[in-house]
Amino acid sequence: MKSKLIMSGLAALGVMAGTSGAYAQDAARDAIAERLAPVGQLCLQGQDCGTAAAPVVASSGGGGEIDGAGIYNNICMACHETGAAGAPIRGDEAAWAERTGQGFATLLDHSINGIRAMPARGGNPNLSDEEMEAATAYLVEPVMDVPELGGGKEAAEEATVESTSDDMAAAEDASADEATADAAASEEMVASEEEASSGGSGLDGEALYASVGCVACHAAGVAGAPLIGDADAWGPRIDQGVDALYQSVFNGKGVMPPRGGSSASDEEIMAVVDYMVSEVQ
């Protein structure tokens, strides 16, 4: 009788241990899935973005407040969280000391028009002056007193008034050169490039290249990134095969974070890579 009771107790303990182990495995799987969940969803202009769009928060003045943190996280953080190409890291008072001494208007001017390795508007030409002001304010608020938003745009315009003529002349020259190049290109070549840039997926690789932030590094060669259109820089990489290029972006390589620091899907990343490759073929 005593041996039967002991055997029954051991069997019950075995069942309880097995059940606890199964629950622990399920909990571990759920925790891993939560950590691997995407931080956001890419939403392109013109699409039905649903809840993917950043919410508009009512400001105390009754207007709409732009989500500067959201813009920073999508465009600016790839460099200003890692220090890529010498970008001052957000919150680093020593790195920002000399810059903040120039005033918020000058910093906003640099954000809008670009400076050294940083392209204009962080590489996203679709951002408005107001959005750049909100993102810049979020970037520098840990290290300086930010003036009331809404006046920064006018201050930035005053800071750049002396260089306006030169900028306009350069823009006109660039536009004339671009128009000449466009006139010389045949319709067949244009159609071929458009097809190559989408990789056959139907996605607009060129638009994604700008919107997911790739342009910030590949348009200026930041941190050794191969310049778009540079056949010499891209030749050895293309020789590895397009699948290897996909994997480099998926997993990150060198100072480039996985997916270039974006939340783009596999298909969107592939469309961007196809577009960049098409620019040198």
Tab-separated table of C-alpha atoms in Angstrom:
chain	number	residue	atom	x	y	z
A	1	MET	CA	0.000	0.000	0.000
A	2	LYS	CA	2.805	2.415	0.943
A	3	SER	CA	4.667	1.674	-2.316
A	4	LYS	CA	1.510	2.396	-4.354
A	5	LEU	CA	1.134	5.773	-2.653
A	6	ILE	CA	4.773	6.613	-3.386
A	7	MET	CA	4.372	5.630	-7.060
A	8	SER	CA	1.189	7.717	-7.375
A	9	GLY	CA	2.952	10.745	-5.864
A	10	LEU	CA	5.881	10.425	-8.256
A	11	ALA	CA	3.530	10.170	-11.241
A	12	ALA	CA	1.677	13.316	-10.168
A	13	LEU	CA	4.954	15.206	-9.782
A	14	GLY	CA	5.983	14.103	-13.284
A	15	VAL	CA	2.750	15.417	-14.797
A	16	MET	CA	3.125	18.742	-12.964
A	17	ALA	CA	6.744	19.115	-14.094
A	18	GLY	CA	5.823	18.387	-17.715
A	19	THR	CA	2.959	20.890	-17.632
A	20	SER	CA	5.172	23.587	-16.065
A	21	GLY	CA	7.841	22.963	-18.710
A	22	ALA	CA	5.290	23.359	-21.504
A	23	TYR	CA	4.003	26.608	-20.018
A	24	ALA	CA	7.572	27.881	-19.672
A	25	GLN	CA	8.314	27.056	-23.319
A	26	ASP	CA	5.143	28.852	-24.453
A	27	ALA	CA	6.062	31.909	-22.381
A	28	ALA	CA	9.580	31.929	-23.797
A	29	ARG	CA	8.255	31.707	-27.363
A	30	ASP	CA	5.823	34.563	-26.714
A	31	ALA	CA	8.615	36.723	-25.263
A	32	ILE	CA	10.862	36.040	-28.274
A	33	ALA	CA	8.034	36.831	-30.705
A	34	GLU	CA	7.363	40.124	-28.893
A	35	ARG	CA	11.033	41.132	-29.086
A	36	LEU	CA	11.173	40.270	-32.795
A	37	ALA	CA	7.957	42.135	-33.654
A	38	PRO	CA	8.528	45.067	-36.073
A	39	VAL	CA	8.774	48.472	-34.432
A	40	GLY	CA	6.586	50.068	-37.054
A	41	GLN	CA	5.069	49.833	-40.504
A	42	LEU	CA	6.220	51.706	-43.603
A	43	CYS	CA	3.470	53.968	-44.885
A	44	LEU	CA	3.880	55.742	-48.232
A	45	GLN	CA	2.162	58.935	-49.285
A	46	GLY	CA	-1.043	58.144	-51.178
A	47	GLN	CA	-1.642	54.816	-49.420
A	48	ASP	CA	-4.399	54.097	-46.919
A	49	CYS	CA	-2.109	54.195	-43.937
A	50	GLY	CA	-4.700	53.391	-41.289
A	51	THR	CA	-3.146	53.258	-37.826
A	52	ALA	CA	0.358	53.320	-39.287
A	53	ALA	CA	0.232	57.100	-39.592
A	54	ALA	CA	1.616	59.077	-36.678
A	55	PRO	CA	-1.223	60.568	-34.632
A	56	VAL	CA	-1.694	64.313	-34.671
A	57	VAL	CA	-1.667	65.688	-31.165
A	58	ALA	CA	-3.571	68.871	-30.442
A	59	SER	CA	-1.294	71.629	-29.245
A	60	SER	CA	-2.095	74.031	-26.464
A	61	GLY	CA	-2.680	76.719	-29.066
A	62	GLY	CA	-5.462	74.756	-30.736
A	63	GLY	CA	-3.481	73.803	-33.874
A	64	GLY	CA	-1.905	70.502	-34.923
A	65	GLU	CA	1.427	69.589	-33.341
A	66	ILE	CA	3.887	67.810	-35.646
A	67	ASP	CA	5.403	64.578	-34.289
A	68	GLY	CA	9.072	65.578	-34.222
A	69	ALA	CA	10.044	62.406	-32.349
A	70	GLY	CA	8.418	60.236	-35.003
A	71	ILE	CA	10.247	62.019	-37.830
A	72	TYR	CA	13.525	61.752	-35.920
A	73	ASN	CA	13.034	58.014	-35.352
A	74	ASN	CA	12.277	57.387	-39.038
A	75	ILE	CA	14.917	59.605	-40.654
A	76	CYS	CA	17.519	61.073	-38.290
A	77	MET	CA	18.278	58.413	-35.696
A	78	ALA	CA	20.311	56.207	-38.065
A	79	CYS	CA	23.163	58.741	-37.735
A	80	HIS	CA	22.367	60.703	-34.570
A	81	GLU	CA	22.010	57.604	-32.370
A	82	THR	CA	25.206	55.952	-33.676
A	83	GLY	CA	27.460	58.922	-34.464
A	84	ALA	CA	27.861	57.777	-38.090
A	85	ALA	CA	30.116	60.063	-40.173
A	86	GLY	CA	30.725	62.279	-37.154
A	87	ALA	CA	27.063	63.118	-36.530
A	88	PRO	CA	26.631	64.449	-32.956
A	89	ILE	CA	24.750	61.912	-30.841
A	90	ARG	CA	21.459	63.110	-29.348
A	91	GLY	CA	21.938	64.115	-25.723
A	92	ASP	CA	25.760	64.315	-25.892
A	93	GLU	CA	26.352	67.754	-24.395
A	94	ALA	CA	30.072	67.791	-25.222
A	95	ALA	CA	29.441	67.044	-28.906
A	96	TRP	CA	26.685	69.654	-29.116
A	97	ALA	CA	28.308	72.445	-27.068
A	98	GLU	CA	29.835	74.362	-29.981
A	99	ARG	CA	26.809	73.767	-32.207
A	100	THR	CA	24.187	74.932	-29.724
A	101	GLY	CA	26.213	78.115	-29.249
A	102	GLN	CA	25.310	79.026	-32.842
A	103	GLY	CA	21.620	79.150	-31.924
A	104	PHE	CA	18.565	77.139	-32.894
A	105	ALA	CA	18.006	79.095	-36.128
A	106	THR	CA	21.417	78.067	-37.472
A	107	LEU	CA	20.900	74.427	-36.478
A	108	LEU	CA	17.532	74.441	-38.246
A	109	ASP	CA	19.183	75.941	-41.325
A	110	HIS	CA	21.703	73.082	-41.320
A	111	SER	CA	18.868	70.545	-41.026
A	112	ILE	CA	16.949	72.056	-43.929
A	113	ASN	CA	19.839	72.783	-46.290
A	114	GLY	CA	22.357	70.140	-45.211
A	115	ILE	CA	25.895	70.480	-43.892
A	116	ARG	CA	29.019	68.430	-44.653
A	117	ALA	CA	28.037	64.703	-44.851
A	118	MET	CA	24.409	65.349	-43.876
A	119	PRO	CA	22.187	65.878	-46.934
A	120	ALA	CA	19.414	68.468	-47.056
A	121	ARG	CA	16.366	67.505	-44.970
A	122	GLY	CA	18.189	64.405	-43.754
A	123	GLY	CA	17.925	62.951	-47.250
A	124	ASN	CA	14.114	63.108	-47.442
A	125	PRO	CA	13.103	65.991	-49.745
A	126	ASN	CA	9.413	65.424	-48.950
A	127	LEU	CA	9.768	66.794	-45.405
A	128	SER	CA	8.408	70.323	-44.992
A	129	ASP	CA	10.187	73.150	-43.173
A	130	GLU	CA	7.743	72.741	-40.281
A	131	GLU	CA	8.482	69.005	-40.017
A	132	MET	CA	12.224	69.697	-40.092
A	133	GLU	CA	11.751	72.277	-37.335
A	134	ALA	CA	9.887	69.752	-35.156
A	135	ALA	CA	12.488	67.017	-35.742
A	136	THR	CA	15.373	69.406	-35.057
A	137	ALA	CA	13.693	70.592	-31.855
A	138	TYR	CA	13.348	66.993	-30.654
A	139	LEU	CA	16.986	66.278	-31.566
A	140	VAL	CA	18.468	69.185	-29.602
A	141	GLU	CA	16.018	69.585	-26.727
A	142	PRO	CA	18.163	67.491	-24.306
A	143	VAL	CA	21.106	69.903	-24.743
A	144	MET	CA	19.582	73.366	-25.216
A	145	ASP	CA	16.508	75.490	-24.624
A	146	VAL	CA	14.371	75.243	-27.749
A	147	PRO	CA	12.426	78.378	-28.705
A	148	GLU	CA	8.693	78.235	-29.319
A	149	LEU	CA	8.094	76.332	-32.534
A	150	GLY	CA	6.673	78.277	-35.439
A	151	GLY	CA	9.295	81.003	-35.323
A	152	GLY	CA	12.181	78.748	-36.228
A	153	LYS	CA	11.348	78.752	-39.926
A	154	GLU	CA	11.603	82.516	-40.208
A	155	ALA	CA	14.804	82.536	-38.158
A	156	ALA	CA	16.342	79.916	-40.435
A	157	GLU	CA	15.424	82.003	-43.460
A	158	GLU	CA	17.184	85.002	-41.904
A	159	ALA	CA	20.269	82.886	-41.213
A	160	THR	CA	20.537	81.896	-44.873
A	161	VAL	CA	19.661	85.195	-46.555
A	162	GLU	CA	23.295	85.969	-47.401
A	163	SER	CA	23.739	82.729	-49.361
A	164	THR	CA	20.375	82.743	-51.144
A	165	SER	CA	21.695	84.141	-54.441
A	166	ASP	CA	24.482	81.579	-54.672
A	167	ASP	CA	22.103	78.747	-53.828
A	168	MET	CA	19.626	79.857	-56.494
A	169	ALA	CA	22.360	80.112	-59.127
A	170	ALA	CA	23.617	76.644	-58.268
A	171	ALA	CA	20.080	75.253	-58.380
A	172	GLU	CA	19.472	76.844	-61.789
A	173	ASP	CA	22.705	75.379	-63.159
A	174	ALA	CA	21.803	71.964	-61.782
A	175	SER	CA	18.315	72.191	-63.285
A	176	ALA	CA	19.730	73.165	-66.674
A	177	ASP	CA	22.181	70.260	-66.627
A	178	GLU	CA	19.425	67.874	-65.610
A	179	ALA	CA	17.134	69.119	-68.378
A	180	THR	CA	19.908	68.625	-70.948
A	181	ALA	CA	20.546	65.108	-69.744
A	182	ASP	CA	16.849	64.268	-69.797
A	183	ALA	CA	16.465	65.572	-73.348
A	184	ALA	CA	19.352	63.363	-74.520
A	185	ALA	CA	17.906	60.163	-72.990
A	186	SER	CA	15.734	57.980	-75.200
A	187	GLU	CA	12.251	56.766	-74.206
A	188	GLU	CA	13.439	53.181	-74.459
A	189	MET	CA	16.230	53.792	-71.916
A	190	VAL	CA	13.843	55.485	-69.490
A	191	ALA	CA	11.391	52.600	-69.690
A	192	SER	CA	14.198	50.107	-69.130
A	193	GLU	CA	15.450	51.938	-66.053
A	194	GLU	CA	11.962	52.126	-64.549
A	195	GLU	CA	11.468	48.413	-64.985
A	196	ALA	CA	14.863	47.625	-63.479
A	197	SER	CA	14.337	49.907	-60.485
A	198	SER	CA	11.242	47.996	-59.395
A	199	GLY	CA	12.876	44.590	-59.815
A	200	GLY	CA	9.626	43.309	-61.297
A	201	SER	CA	7.841	43.628	-57.928
A	202	GLY	CA	5.719	46.634	-58.884
A	203	LEU	CA	7.092	48.615	-55.907
A	204	ASP	CA	8.664	52.013	-56.542
A	205	GLY	CA	12.256	51.375	-55.484
A	206	GLU	CA	13.309	54.960	-56.144
A	207	ALA	CA	10.606	56.379	-53.853
A	208	LEU	CA	11.388	53.810	-51.154
A	209	TYR	CA	15.107	54.666	-51.423
A	210	ALA	CA	14.252	58.190	-50.218
A	211	SER	CA	11.462	57.389	-47.775
A	212	VAL	CA	13.144	54.615	-45.748
A	213	GLY	CA	16.292	56.710	-45.256
A	214	CYS	CA	18.840	54.986	-47.563
A	215	VAL	CA	19.517	58.273	-49.357
A	216	ALA	CA	20.948	59.776	-46.157
A	217	CYS	CA	24.105	57.667	-46.478
A	218	HIS	CA	24.239	56.495	-50.103
A	219	ALA	CA	23.795	59.967	-51.602
A	220	ALA	CA	26.776	61.361	-49.686
A	221	GLY	CA	29.000	58.337	-49.034
A	222	VAL	CA	28.461	58.555	-45.276
A	223	ALA	CA	30.664	56.131	-43.285
A	224	GLY	CA	31.978	54.519	-46.475
A	225	ALA	CA	28.552	53.731	-47.958
A	226	PRO	CA	28.888	53.209	-51.751
A	227	LEU	CA	27.529	56.232	-53.584
A	228	ILE	CA	24.473	55.537	-55.695
A	229	GLY	CA	25.475	55.485	-59.357
A	230	ASP	CA	29.184	54.881	-58.612
A	231	ALA	CA	29.971	51.905	-60.861
A	232	ASP	CA	33.477	51.431	-59.417
A	233	ALA	CA	32.201	51.258	-55.841
A	234	TRP	CA	29.296	48.964	-56.716
A	235	GLY	CA	31.133	46.648	-59.146
A	236	PRO	CA	32.636	44.232	-56.571
A	237	ARG	CA	29.394	44.187	-54.620
A	238	ILE	CA	27.268	43.387	-57.666
A	239	ASP	CA	29.703	40.595	-58.576
A	240	GLN	CA	28.667	38.860	-55.319
A	241	GLY	CA	25.133	38.521	-56.666
A	242	VAL	CA	21.930	40.348	-55.840
A	243	ASP	CA	20.960	37.783	-53.168
A	244	ALA	CA	24.115	38.635	-51.242
A	245	LEU	CA	23.217	42.331	-51.474
A	246	TYR	CA	19.728	41.598	-50.130
A	247	GLN	CA	21.193	39.711	-47.158
A	248	SER	CA	23.670	42.514	-46.392
A	249	VAL	CA	20.759	44.935	-46.013
A	250	PHE	CA	18.523	42.470	-44.144
A	251	ASN	CA	21.216	41.670	-41.573
A	252	GLY	CA	23.307	44.861	-41.611
A	253	LYS	CA	26.955	45.208	-42.606
A	254	GLY	CA	29.774	47.339	-41.202
A	255	VAL	CA	28.231	50.466	-39.669
A	256	MET	CA	24.958	49.964	-41.567
A	257	PRO	CA	22.296	48.640	-39.143
A	258	PRO	CA	19.898	45.852	-40.217
A	259	ARG	CA	17.435	47.128	-42.823
A	260	GLY	CA	19.300	50.422	-42.819
A	261	GLY	CA	17.672	51.248	-39.482
A	262	SER	CA	14.168	51.179	-41.021
A	263	SER	CA	11.114	48.947	-40.555
A	264	ALA	CA	10.742	48.252	-44.286
A	265	SER	CA	9.521	44.794	-45.344
A	266	ASP	CA	11.654	42.274	-47.240
A	267	GLU	CA	9.909	43.177	-50.500
A	268	GLU	CA	10.497	46.896	-49.957
A	269	ILE	CA	14.179	46.345	-49.100
A	270	MET	CA	14.591	44.227	-52.251
A	271	ALA	CA	12.951	46.926	-54.377
A	272	VAL	CA	15.370	49.527	-52.981
A	273	VAL	CA	18.384	47.296	-53.680
A	274	ASP	CA	17.128	46.602	-57.213
A	275	TYR	CA	16.790	50.338	-57.817
A	276	MET	CA	20.291	51.102	-56.522
A	277	VAL	CA	21.799	48.328	-58.652
A	278	SER	CA	19.904	49.550	-61.721
A	279	GLU	CA	21.564	52.960	-61.375
A	280	VAL	CA	24.961	51.461	-62.262
A	281	GLN	CA	23.916	48.918	-64.881
